[in-house]
């Protein structure tokens, strides 16, 4: 193991949109002449990749382009989506297109463009595997820094130790499979979809199943239907049909920055109301456009007297057994409480994600982080974990704060403002430490 020679005020774990947005916020702080904070980010992928395995052709963003990495905090930012459009010479064409929602491919291109300003601060192929206390701890006295252990994923890569005064953890959503079902050669989660799909010999695919009724399931079902024209596609879902993601103006206010205050400062009943009334803005729902596309395909099939898109509704997959050709599925139908079976060549579980939980990563630090009555991490309004008084290291979360900060925690909606709040909190903490030393 190499000696730790590097020390930073801020170490960011993961470099997706959230920590890229933080890199921008820190840079804009420096631009205002504030005390520059040294920062290093570690990302386990070989390059910036935003859900690459779901970059299906023509899929659209689910939020306005104005909810980019910076605009809501700083409308004059040089890293806004508009600045990107201007830089690549597409501003006029974008406006002519009159669409608030770019394709996911275009947004990915924007993220890569923004990232190119920060490549000196991010190390790829670098997975943070643990966080350690400094030498001599546990023991008496305050803990002012921690050591971050980084594994170099490149061939012959080693381990690096980096000292940090603040951690910003942003490792993203965790793919979720139904209990008891494992991934396999022909049994995938949607988060690995395109990578797996490209390795398939499509000529041998006759039956393809997609599980779930959310946006991922609807997009994958449409894509498979279109790209494997000889295949029968089975959409297995617990609901009666796909239902629409509510993005009407009043409901959309739950993603506003002000709603974070309402949620954070609210009572248990307030928070419960957010989830009870507005879960359908995001979970288990799909956009109008993809639902109508699917219905049109099914209808056209009816007209042509063929049936290629099969809706196995009111059903949940119970078991999956790998077969030489694919998988044998059993389903439970709530229609008549019956069980039925289906053999497929491949199946994708678009069954969603769990939110980020940093407990394992925190390792030695976890016992210093305080929890609420339900065992969840306590988090300050500025996204700093509440810790015992002897831990002076700031641990900030970008994600995994649904229980404290609400529904936007895992989304892009609020990242510009959230990153600014975290950058400000770290700068204020640094200034107060420097003041205390004088
Ligand atoms: P994100 O998951 O993007 O990034 C986390 C990064 O951390 C990854 O690059 C990962 O490799 C890295 N990492 C993980 N563990 C690590 C470790 N130990 N060490 C180093 N690196 C590590 N939301 C929205 O508001 N609008 C939208 O249109 C969409 N669209 C969308 C499409 C799809 C297919 C999905 C699955 C999700 C969305 N979302 C969304 C929600 C999504 O969470 C959001 O777009 C961002 O990805 C959140 O950014 P983060 O940086 O928090 O996570
Ligand atoms: P999701 O919204 O959580 O949907 C998961 C679906 O799987 C639900 O319908 C769920 O039903 C169902 N399910 C779970 N277990 C099942 C089982 N055993 N059998 C049958 N169905 C089962 O997940 P998602 O669609 O992946 O979306 C996750 C996030 O990514 C959302 O924020 C979404 O907006 C985003 N996303 C965005 C885009 C885009 O920007 N274009 C694309 C894809 C995803 P129950 O809820 O009843 O369990």
Coordinates of C-alpha atoms and ligand atoms in Angstrom, one line a residue:
X1 CA 0.0 0.0 0.0
X2 CA 1.3 3.4 -0.9
X3 CA 2.0 6.1 1.7
X4 CA -0.5 8.8 2.0
X5 CA 1.0 12.0 0.7
X6 CA -2.0 13.8 -0.5
X7 CA -4.3 15.9 1.7
X8 CA -7.5 17.8 0.6
X9 CA -10.1 19.9 2.2
X10 CA -12.7 18.1 0.2
X11 CA -12.7 14.5 -1.1
X12 CA -15.7 13.7 -3.3
X13 CA -16.6 10.0 -3.6
X14 CA -18.2 9.3 -7.0
X15 CA -18.3 11.8 -9.9
X16 CA -21.7 11.7 -11.4
X17 CA -23.8 14.8 -12.0
X18 CA -24.1 15.6 -8.2
X19 CA -20.4 15.8 -7.5
X20 CA -19.7 17.4 -10.9
X21 CA -22.1 20.1 -9.8
X22 CA -20.1 20.4 -6.5
X23 CA -16.9 20.8 -8.5
X24 CA -18.5 23.6 -10.3
X25 CA -19.8 25.2 -7.1
X26 CA -16.3 25.1 -5.5
X27 CA -14.8 26.6 -8.7
X28 CA -17.4 29.4 -8.7
X29 CA -16.6 30.1 -5.0
X30 CA -12.9 30.4 -6.0
X31 CA -14.0 32.8 -8.8
X32 CA -15.6 35.1 -6.3
X33 CA -12.2 35.4 -4.6
X34 CA -13.2 33.2 -1.6
X35 CA -10.6 31.0 0.1
X36 CA -10.0 28.2 -2.5
X37 CA -10.7 24.8 -1.1
X38 CA -8.5 22.0 -2.4
X39 CA -10.6 19.2 -3.8
X40 CA -10.2 15.7 -5.3
X41 CA -12.9 13.5 -6.7
X42 CA -12.7 9.7 -7.2
X43 CA -14.8 7.8 -9.7
X44 CA -14.9 4.1 -10.2
X45 CA -15.9 4.2 -13.9
X46 CA -13.1 4.6 -16.5
X47 CA -14.7 8.0 -17.6
X48 CA -17.8 10.0 -16.8
X49 CA -20.8 7.9 -17.4
X50 CA -24.4 8.9 -16.6
X51 CA -26.5 5.6 -16.5
X52 CA -24.9 4.7 -19.8
X53 CA -26.7 1.3 -20.0
X54 CA -30.0 3.2 -20.2
X55 CA -28.9 5.7 -22.9
X56 CA -31.5 4.3 -25.3
X57 CA -32.1 6.2 -28.5
X58 CA -34.6 9.1 -28.3
X59 CA -35.2 8.8 -24.6
X60 CA -35.8 12.2 -23.0
X61 CA -34.8 13.9 -19.8
X62 CA -37.5 13.9 -17.2
X63 CA -36.7 17.5 -16.0
X64 CA -36.3 20.8 -17.7
X65 CA -32.9 21.6 -19.2
X66 CA -32.8 24.6 -16.9
X67 CA -32.4 22.2 -14.0
X68 CA -28.8 21.7 -15.0
X69 CA -25.6 21.5 -13.0
X70 CA -25.5 25.2 -12.1
X71 CA -28.3 27.5 -13.4
X72 CA -30.6 27.4 -10.3
X73 CA -27.7 28.5 -8.1
X74 CA -26.0 30.8 -10.6
X75 CA -27.9 31.7 -13.8
X76 CA -24.8 33.3 -15.1
X77 CA -22.7 30.1 -14.7
X78 CA -20.3 29.3 -17.5
X79 CA -21.3 25.6 -17.0
X80 CA -25.0 26.0 -17.6
X81 CA -26.8 24.0 -20.3
X82 CA -27.3 27.2 -22.2
X83 CA -23.6 27.9 -22.1
X84 CA -23.0 24.4 -23.4
X85 CA -25.4 24.9 -26.3
X86 CA -23.7 28.2 -27.1
X87 CA -20.3 26.6 -27.0
X88 CA -21.2 23.8 -29.3
X89 CA -23.1 26.2 -31.7
X90 CA -26.6 24.7 -31.2
X91 CA -28.4 27.4 -29.2
X92 CA -30.6 28.7 -32.0
X93 CA -31.5 25.2 -33.2
X94 CA -32.3 24.1 -29.6
X95 CA -34.7 27.1 -29.2
X96 CA -36.3 26.4 -32.6
X97 CA -37.0 22.9 -31.4
X98 CA -39.2 24.3 -28.6
X99 CA -38.6 21.5 -26.2
X100 CA -37.8 21.8 -22.5
X101 CA -36.7 18.2 -22.3
X102 CA -33.5 17.3 -24.2
X103 CA -32.7 13.7 -25.0
X104 CA -30.7 11.8 -22.5
X105 CA -27.9 11.5 -25.1
X106 CA -27.7 15.3 -25.4
X107 CA -27.6 15.8 -21.6
X108 CA -24.8 13.2 -21.4
X109 CA -22.9 15.2 -24.0
X110 CA -23.5 18.3 -21.8
X111 CA -22.2 16.5 -18.7
X112 CA -19.0 15.5 -20.6
X113 CA -18.5 19.0 -21.9
X114 CA -18.8 20.4 -18.3
X115 CA -16.6 17.6 -17.0
X116 CA -13.8 18.6 -19.4
X117 CA -13.1 21.7 -17.2
X118 CA -12.5 19.5 -14.1
X119 CA -10.4 16.6 -15.4
X120 CA -7.5 17.8 -13.3
X121 CA -9.5 17.2 -10.1
X122 CA -11.1 13.8 -10.9
X123 CA -9.3 10.4 -11.0
X124 CA -11.2 7.7 -12.9
X125 CA -10.9 3.9 -12.5
X126 CA -10.7 4.8 -8.8
X127 CA -13.1 3.1 -6.3
X128 CA -13.2 4.3 -2.8
X129 CA -13.3 1.1 -0.8
X130 CA -13.2 2.3 2.8
X131 CA -12.7 5.3 5.1
X132 CA -10.3 5.0 8.0
X133 CA -9.6 7.0 11.2
X134 CA -6.2 8.6 11.3
X135 CA -3.3 6.8 13.1
X136 CA -3.8 6.7 16.9
X137 CA -7.6 6.4 16.7
X138 CA -9.8 5.3 18.2
X139 CA -8.4 7.1 21.2
X140 CA -8.9 10.3 23.0
X141 CA -9.1 13.7 21.4
X142 CA -10.7 15.2 18.4
X143 CA -10.6 13.7 14.9
X144 CA -9.8 16.3 12.4
X145 CA -9.1 14.3 9.3
X146 CA -9.8 10.9 7.9
X147 CA -8.0 8.6 5.4
X148 CA -9.8 7.6 2.3
X149 CA -8.7 4.3 0.7
X150 CA -8.9 4.3 -3.1
X151 CA -8.5 1.2 -5.2
X152 CA -7.1 1.8 -8.7
X153 CA -9.3 -0.4 -10.9
X154 CA -6.9 -0.3 -13.9
X155 CA -4.8 -3.4 -14.5
X156 CA -1.9 -3.6 -12.0
X157 CA -3.5 -0.7 -10.1
X158 CA -2.7 -0.3 -6.4
X159 CA -4.2 1.3 -3.4
X160 CA -3.9 5.0 -2.6
X161 CA -4.6 6.7 0.7
X162 CA -5.8 10.2 0.7
X163 CA -6.3 12.5 3.7
X164 CA -9.5 14.4 3.8
X165 CA -11.0 17.2 6.0
X166 CA -14.4 16.8 4.4
X167 CA -16.1 14.0 2.5
X168 CA -18.9 14.4 0.0
X169 CA -20.4 11.1 -0.7
X170 CA -22.4 10.8 -4.0
X171 CA -22.3 7.2 -5.1
X172 CA -25.8 7.1 -6.6
X173 CA -28.7 4.7 -6.6
X174 CA -28.4 1.0 -5.9
X175 CA -30.1 -1.4 -8.4
X176 CA -32.8 -3.5 -6.8
X177 CA -33.9 -7.0 -7.8
X178 CA -37.0 -8.7 -6.3
X179 CA -36.2 -10.7 -3.2
X180 CA -34.8 -14.2 -4.0
X181 CA -34.1 -13.4 -7.7
X182 CA -30.5 -13.3 -8.8
X183 CA -29.0 -11.7 -11.9
X184 CA -27.5 -14.1 -14.4
X185 CA -26.4 -14.6 -18.1
X186 CA -30.0 -13.9 -19.3
X187 CA -31.4 -12.3 -16.2
X188 CA -30.5 -8.7 -16.0
X189 CA -31.3 -5.5 -14.1
X190 CA -32.2 -2.5 -16.2
X191 CA -29.0 -0.7 -15.0
X192 CA -27.0 -3.2 -17.1
X193 CA -29.4 -3.3 -20.0
X194 CA -27.5 -1.9 -23.1
X195 CA -24.2 -3.5 -22.2
X196 CA -25.9 -7.0 -22.0
X197 CA -28.3 -6.4 -24.9
X198 CA -25.4 -5.7 -27.3
X199 CA -23.8 -9.0 -26.6
X200 CA -27.0 -11.0 -27.4
X201 CA -27.4 -12.8 -30.7
X202 CA -30.7 -11.1 -31.6
X203 CA -31.5 -13.7 -34.3
X204 CA -32.0 -16.3 -31.6
X205 CA -34.3 -14.2 -29.4
X206 CA -38.0 -15.2 -29.7
X207 CA -39.4 -14.2 -26.3
X208 CA -38.2 -11.3 -24.2
X209 CA -39.6 -10.2 -20.9
X210 CA -39.4 -6.8 -19.1
X211 CA -40.6 -6.6 -15.5
X212 CA -41.9 -3.3 -14.0
X213 CA -44.2 -0.4 -14.8
X214 CA -41.8 2.5 -14.3
X215 CA -40.0 4.6 -16.9
X216 CA -37.1 2.1 -17.2
X217 CA -39.5 -0.7 -18.0
X218 CA -41.5 1.3 -20.5
X219 CA -38.4 2.5 -22.3
X220 CA -36.8 -0.9 -22.5
X221 CA -40.1 -2.5 -23.7
X222 CA -40.4 0.0 -26.5
X223 CA -36.7 -0.4 -27.5
X224 CA -36.8 -4.2 -27.6
X225 CA -40.1 -4.2 -29.5
X226 CA -38.5 -1.9 -32.1
X227 CA -35.1 -3.4 -32.4
X228 CA -36.0 -7.2 -32.4
X229 CA -38.9 -7.2 -34.8
X230 CA -39.4 -11.0 -34.8
X231 CA -39.5 -11.2 -31.0
X232 CA -42.6 -11.5 -28.7
X233 CA -42.2 -9.0 -25.9
X234 CA -43.8 -9.6 -22.5
X235 CA -44.4 -6.7 -20.2
X236 CA -44.9 -8.0 -16.7
X237 CA -46.3 -5.5 -14.2
X238 CA -48.1 -5.4 -10.9
X239 CA -50.5 -2.7 -12.0
X240 CA -53.4 -2.9 -14.5
X241 CA -51.4 -0.9 -17.0
X242 CA -48.7 1.8 -17.2
X243 CA -49.6 5.0 -15.4
X244 CA -48.4 8.4 -16.0
X245 CA -45.7 10.3 -14.1
X246 CA -47.4 13.4 -12.7
X247 CA -45.3 16.4 -13.9
X248 CA -48.1 19.0 -13.7
X249 CA -47.1 22.4 -12.3
X250 CA -48.4 22.1 -8.7
X251 CA -47.2 18.6 -8.2
X252 CA -43.8 19.6 -9.7
X253 CA -43.4 22.1 -6.9
X254 CA -42.3 19.2 -4.6
X255 CA -39.0 19.3 -6.4
X256 CA -38.4 23.0 -5.8
X257 CA -35.7 24.2 -3.4
X258 CA -38.3 25.6 -1.1
X259 CA -39.9 22.2 -0.8
X260 CA -36.7 20.9 0.8
X261 CA -37.2 23.4 3.6
X262 CA -40.9 22.4 4.0
X263 CA -39.9 18.7 4.1
X264 CA -36.9 19.2 6.4
X265 CA -38.7 21.4 8.8
X266 CA -42.0 19.6 8.6
X267 CA -43.6 17.1 11.0
X268 CA -43.8 13.4 10.4
X269 CA -47.2 14.0 9.0
X270 CA -46.0 16.6 6.6
X271 CA -43.3 14.3 5.3
X272 CA -45.8 11.4 5.0
X273 CA -48.1 13.7 2.9
X274 CA -45.3 14.3 0.5
X275 CA -44.8 10.6 -0.1
X276 CA -48.5 9.6 0.0
X277 CA -49.8 12.2 -2.4
X278 CA -46.8 12.6 -4.7
X279 CA -45.0 9.3 -5.1
X280 CA -46.6 9.1 -8.5
X281 CA -44.3 12.0 -9.7
X282 CA -41.4 9.5 -9.8
X283 CA -41.8 5.9 -8.7
X284 CA -43.5 3.1 -10.7
X285 CA -44.8 5.6 -13.3
X286 CA -43.8 6.5 -16.9
X287 CA -44.0 9.5 -19.2
X288 CA -47.1 10.1 -21.3
X289 CA -45.1 9.9 -24.6
X290 CA -43.7 6.4 -24.0
X291 CA -47.0 5.0 -22.8
X292 CA -48.8 6.3 -25.9
X293 CA -46.0 4.9 -28.1
X294 CA -46.4 1.5 -26.6
X295 CA -50.2 1.6 -27.0
X296 CA -49.9 2.6 -30.6
X297 CA -47.6 -0.3 -31.4
X298 CA -50.0 -2.7 -29.7
X299 CA -52.9 -1.2 -31.6
X300 CA -51.1 -1.4 -35.0
X301 CA -50.5 -5.1 -34.2
X302 CA -54.2 -5.6 -33.6
X303 CA -54.9 -4.0 -37.0
X304 CA -52.3 -6.2 -38.6
X305 CA -53.8 -9.2 -36.7
X306 CA -50.5 -10.1 -35.1
X307 CA -49.8 -10.0 -31.4
X308 CA -46.2 -9.2 -30.4
X309 CA -46.6 -7.0 -27.3
X310 CA -48.1 -9.0 -24.4
X311 CA -49.2 -7.2 -21.2
X312 CA -49.0 -9.6 -18.3
X313 CA -50.6 -7.2 -15.9
X314 CA -51.6 -7.6 -12.2
X315 CA -48.6 -9.9 -12.0
X316 CA -45.4 -10.2 -10.0
X317 CA -42.5 -12.4 -10.9
X318 CA -41.9 -14.9 -8.0
X319 CA -39.1 -17.1 -9.2
X320 CA -36.6 -17.3 -12.0
X321 CA -34.7 -20.4 -12.9
X322 CA -31.9 -20.2 -15.5
X323 CA -32.4 -22.6 -18.5
X324 CA -29.9 -23.5 -21.3
X325 CA -31.8 -21.1 -23.6
X326 CA -32.8 -18.3 -21.2
X327 CA -35.0 -18.5 -18.1
X328 CA -38.1 -20.1 -16.7
X329 CA -40.3 -17.7 -14.8
X330 CA -43.2 -18.2 -12.4
X331 CA -45.6 -15.3 -11.8
X332 CA -48.3 -14.7 -9.3
X333 CA -51.4 -13.0 -10.5
X334 CA -53.6 -11.0 -8.1
X335 CA -56.4 -11.2 -10.7
X336 CA -57.4 -14.7 -9.3
X337 CA -54.6 -15.4 -6.9
X338 CA -53.1 -17.9 -9.4
X339 CA -49.6 -18.9 -10.4
X340 CA -48.5 -19.2 -14.0
X341 CA -45.2 -19.8 -15.9
X342 CA -43.4 -18.5 -18.9
X343 CA -40.1 -19.5 -20.7
X344 CA -38.2 -16.6 -22.1
X345 CA -34.8 -16.1 -23.9
X346 CA -34.0 -13.1 -21.7
X347 CA -35.5 -11.0 -19.0
X348 CA -34.8 -7.5 -17.7
X349 CA -35.9 -6.5 -14.2
X350 CA -36.7 -2.8 -14.4
X351 CA -37.6 -3.1 -10.7
X352 CA -36.1 0.2 -9.6
X353 CA -33.4 1.2 -7.1
X354 CA -32.7 1.5 -3.4
X355 CA -31.4 4.9 -2.3
X356 CA -27.7 5.4 -1.4
X357 CA -26.7 4.1 2.0
X358 CA -23.1 5.1 2.9
X359 CA -22.9 3.0 6.0
X360 CA -20.5 0.3 4.6
X361 CA -18.3 2.9 2.9
X362 CA -18.0 4.9 6.2
X363 CA -16.4 1.9 7.9
X364 CA -14.5 3.1 11.0
X365 CA -16.5 6.3 10.9
X366 CA -20.0 4.7 11.0
X367 CA -20.1 4.5 14.8
X368 CA -19.5 8.2 15.0
X369 CA -22.5 9.0 12.9
X370 CA -25.8 9.4 14.9
X371 CA -29.0 7.8 13.9
X372 CA -32.7 8.5 14.5
X373 CA -35.2 6.2 16.3
X374 CA -35.7 4.3 13.1
X375 CA -32.0 3.7 12.7
X376 CA -31.6 6.2 9.8
X377 CA -28.7 8.5 9.6
X378 CA -29.3 12.0 11.0
X379 CA -28.6 14.7 8.6
X380 CA -28.3 18.5 9.0
X381 CA -30.2 20.8 6.7
X382 CA -26.8 21.5 4.9
X383 CA -26.5 17.7 4.2
X384 CA -23.8 17.2 6.8
X385 CA -24.2 14.0 8.8
X386 CA -24.8 14.6 12.5
X387 CA -21.8 13.0 14.3
X388 CA -20.5 12.7 17.9
X389 CA -18.7 15.9 19.0
X390 CA -15.2 14.4 18.7
X391 CA -15.5 13.9 15.0
X392 CA -14.7 17.3 13.3
X393 CA -14.6 15.9 9.8
X394 CA -17.5 17.0 7.7
X395 CA -19.4 14.2 6.0
X396 CA -21.9 15.4 3.5
X397 CA -24.4 13.4 1.5
X398 CA -25.6 14.0 -2.1
X399 CA -28.3 11.3 -2.2
X400 CA -29.6 9.0 0.5
X401 CA -31.4 11.9 2.2
X402 CA -35.0 11.0 1.2
X403 CA -36.0 10.7 4.8
X404 CA -34.7 14.1 5.8
X405 CA -34.8 16.3 2.6
X406 CA -37.5 14.7 0.5
X407 CA -38.2 13.3 -2.9
X408 CA -35.6 15.2 -4.9
X409 CA -32.7 13.7 -3.0
X410 CA -31.8 11.2 -5.7
X411 CA -32.8 13.4 -8.6
X412 CA -31.2 16.2 -10.6
X413 CA -33.9 18.7 -9.7
X414 CA -32.0 20.4 -6.9
X415 CA -28.3 19.5 -7.5
X416 CA -27.2 23.0 -8.4
X417 CA -28.6 24.5 -5.2
X418 CA -27.6 21.6 -3.0
X419 CA -24.0 21.6 -4.2
X420 CA -23.9 25.3 -3.5
X421 CA -25.2 24.8 0.0
X422 CA -22.6 22.1 0.7
X423 CA -19.7 24.2 -0.8
X424 CA -20.9 27.1 1.4
X425 CA -21.1 25.0 4.5
X426 CA -17.5 23.6 4.0
X427 CA -16.2 27.2 3.3
X428 CA -17.8 28.5 6.5
X429 CA -16.4 25.6 8.5
X430 CA -12.9 26.3 7.1
X431 CA -13.2 30.0 7.9
X432 CA -14.3 29.4 11.5
X433 CA -11.4 26.9 12.0
X434 CA -8.9 29.5 10.7
X435 CA -10.5 32.2 12.8
X436 CA -10.2 29.9 15.9
X437 CA -6.5 29.4 15.3
X438 CA -5.8 33.2 15.3
Ligands
LIG1 P1 -25.0 8.9 -10.2 O1 -25.4 7.5 -10.0 O2 -25.3 9.5 -11.5 O3 -23.4 9.0 -9.9 C1 -22.7 8.3 -8.9 C2 -21.3 8.0 -9.3 O4 -20.6 7.4 -8.2 C3 -21.3 6.9 -10.4 O5 -20.6 7.4 -11.6 C4 -20.6 5.7 -9.8 O6 -19.8 5.0 -10.8 C5 -19.8 6.4 -8.7 N1 -19.4 5.5 -7.6 C6 -20.3 4.7 -6.9 N2 -19.6 4.1 -5.9 C7 -18.3 4.6 -5.9 C8 -17.2 4.4 -5.1 N3 -17.2 3.6 -4.0 N4 -16.0 5.0 -5.4 C9 -15.9 5.8 -6.5 N5 -17.0 6.1 -7.3 C10 -18.2 5.5 -7.0 N6 -33.2 12.2 -12.4 C11 -33.7 13.4 -12.9 O7 -33.9 14.3 -12.1 N7 -34.0 13.6 -14.2 C12 -33.8 12.6 -15.1 O8 -34.1 12.8 -16.3 C13 -33.3 11.3 -14.6 N8 -33.1 10.3 -15.5 C14 -32.6 9.1 -15.0 C15 -32.5 8.0 -15.9 C16 -32.1 6.8 -15.4 C17 -32.0 5.6 -16.4 C18 -31.9 6.6 -14.0 C19 -31.6 5.2 -13.5 C20 -32.0 7.6 -13.2 C21 -32.4 8.9 -13.6 N9 -32.5 10.0 -12.8 C22 -33.0 11.2 -13.3 C23 -32.2 9.9 -11.3 C24 -30.6 9.8 -11.1 O9 -30.4 9.4 -9.8 C25 -30.0 11.2 -11.4 O10 -30.1 11.5 -12.8 C26 -28.5 11.3 -11.2 O11 -27.8 10.2 -11.8 C27 -28.0 11.5 -9.8 O12 -26.7 11.9 -9.8 P2 -25.6 11.3 -8.7 O13 -24.3 11.9 -9.1 O14 -26.2 11.5 -7.4 O15 -25.6 9.8 -9.0
LIG2 P1 -39.3 2.4 -10.5 O1 -39.9 3.7 -10.9 O2 -39.0 2.2 -9.0 O3 -40.2 1.2 -11.0 C1 -40.0 -0.1 -10.6 C2 -41.2 -0.9 -11.1 O4 -40.9 -2.3 -10.9 C3 -42.5 -0.7 -10.3 O5 -43.5 -0.6 -11.3 C4 -42.6 -1.8 -9.4 O6 -43.9 -2.1 -8.9 C5 -42.1 -2.9 -10.3 N1 -41.7 -4.2 -9.6 C6 -40.9 -4.4 -8.6 N2 -40.8 -5.7 -8.3 C7 -41.6 -6.4 -9.2 C8 -41.9 -7.8 -9.4 N3 -41.4 -8.7 -8.6 N4 -42.7 -8.1 -10.4 C9 -43.2 -7.1 -11.2 N5 -43.0 -5.8 -11.0 C10 -42.2 -5.4 -10.0 O7 -37.9 2.2 -11.3 P2 -37.3 2.8 -12.7 O8 -38.4 2.7 -13.7 O9 -36.0 2.2 -12.9 O10 -37.1 4.4 -12.3 C11 -36.1 4.8 -11.4 C12 -35.8 6.2 -11.5 O11 -35.1 6.4 -12.8 C13 -36.9 7.2 -11.5 O12 -36.6 8.4 -10.9 C14 -37.2 7.4 -13.0 O13 -37.8 8.6 -13.3 C15 -35.7 7.4 -13.5 N6 -35.6 7.1 -15.0 C16 -35.5 8.1 -15.8 C17 -35.4 7.9 -17.2 C18 -35.3 9.1 -18.1 O14 -34.8 10.1 -17.7 N7 -35.7 8.9 -19.4 C19 -35.4 6.6 -17.7 C20 -35.5 5.5 -16.8 C21 -35.6 5.8 -15.4 P3 -44.2 -1.8 -7.3 O15 -43.9 -0.3 -7.1 O16 -45.7 -2.1 -7.2 O17 -43.4 -2.7 -6.6

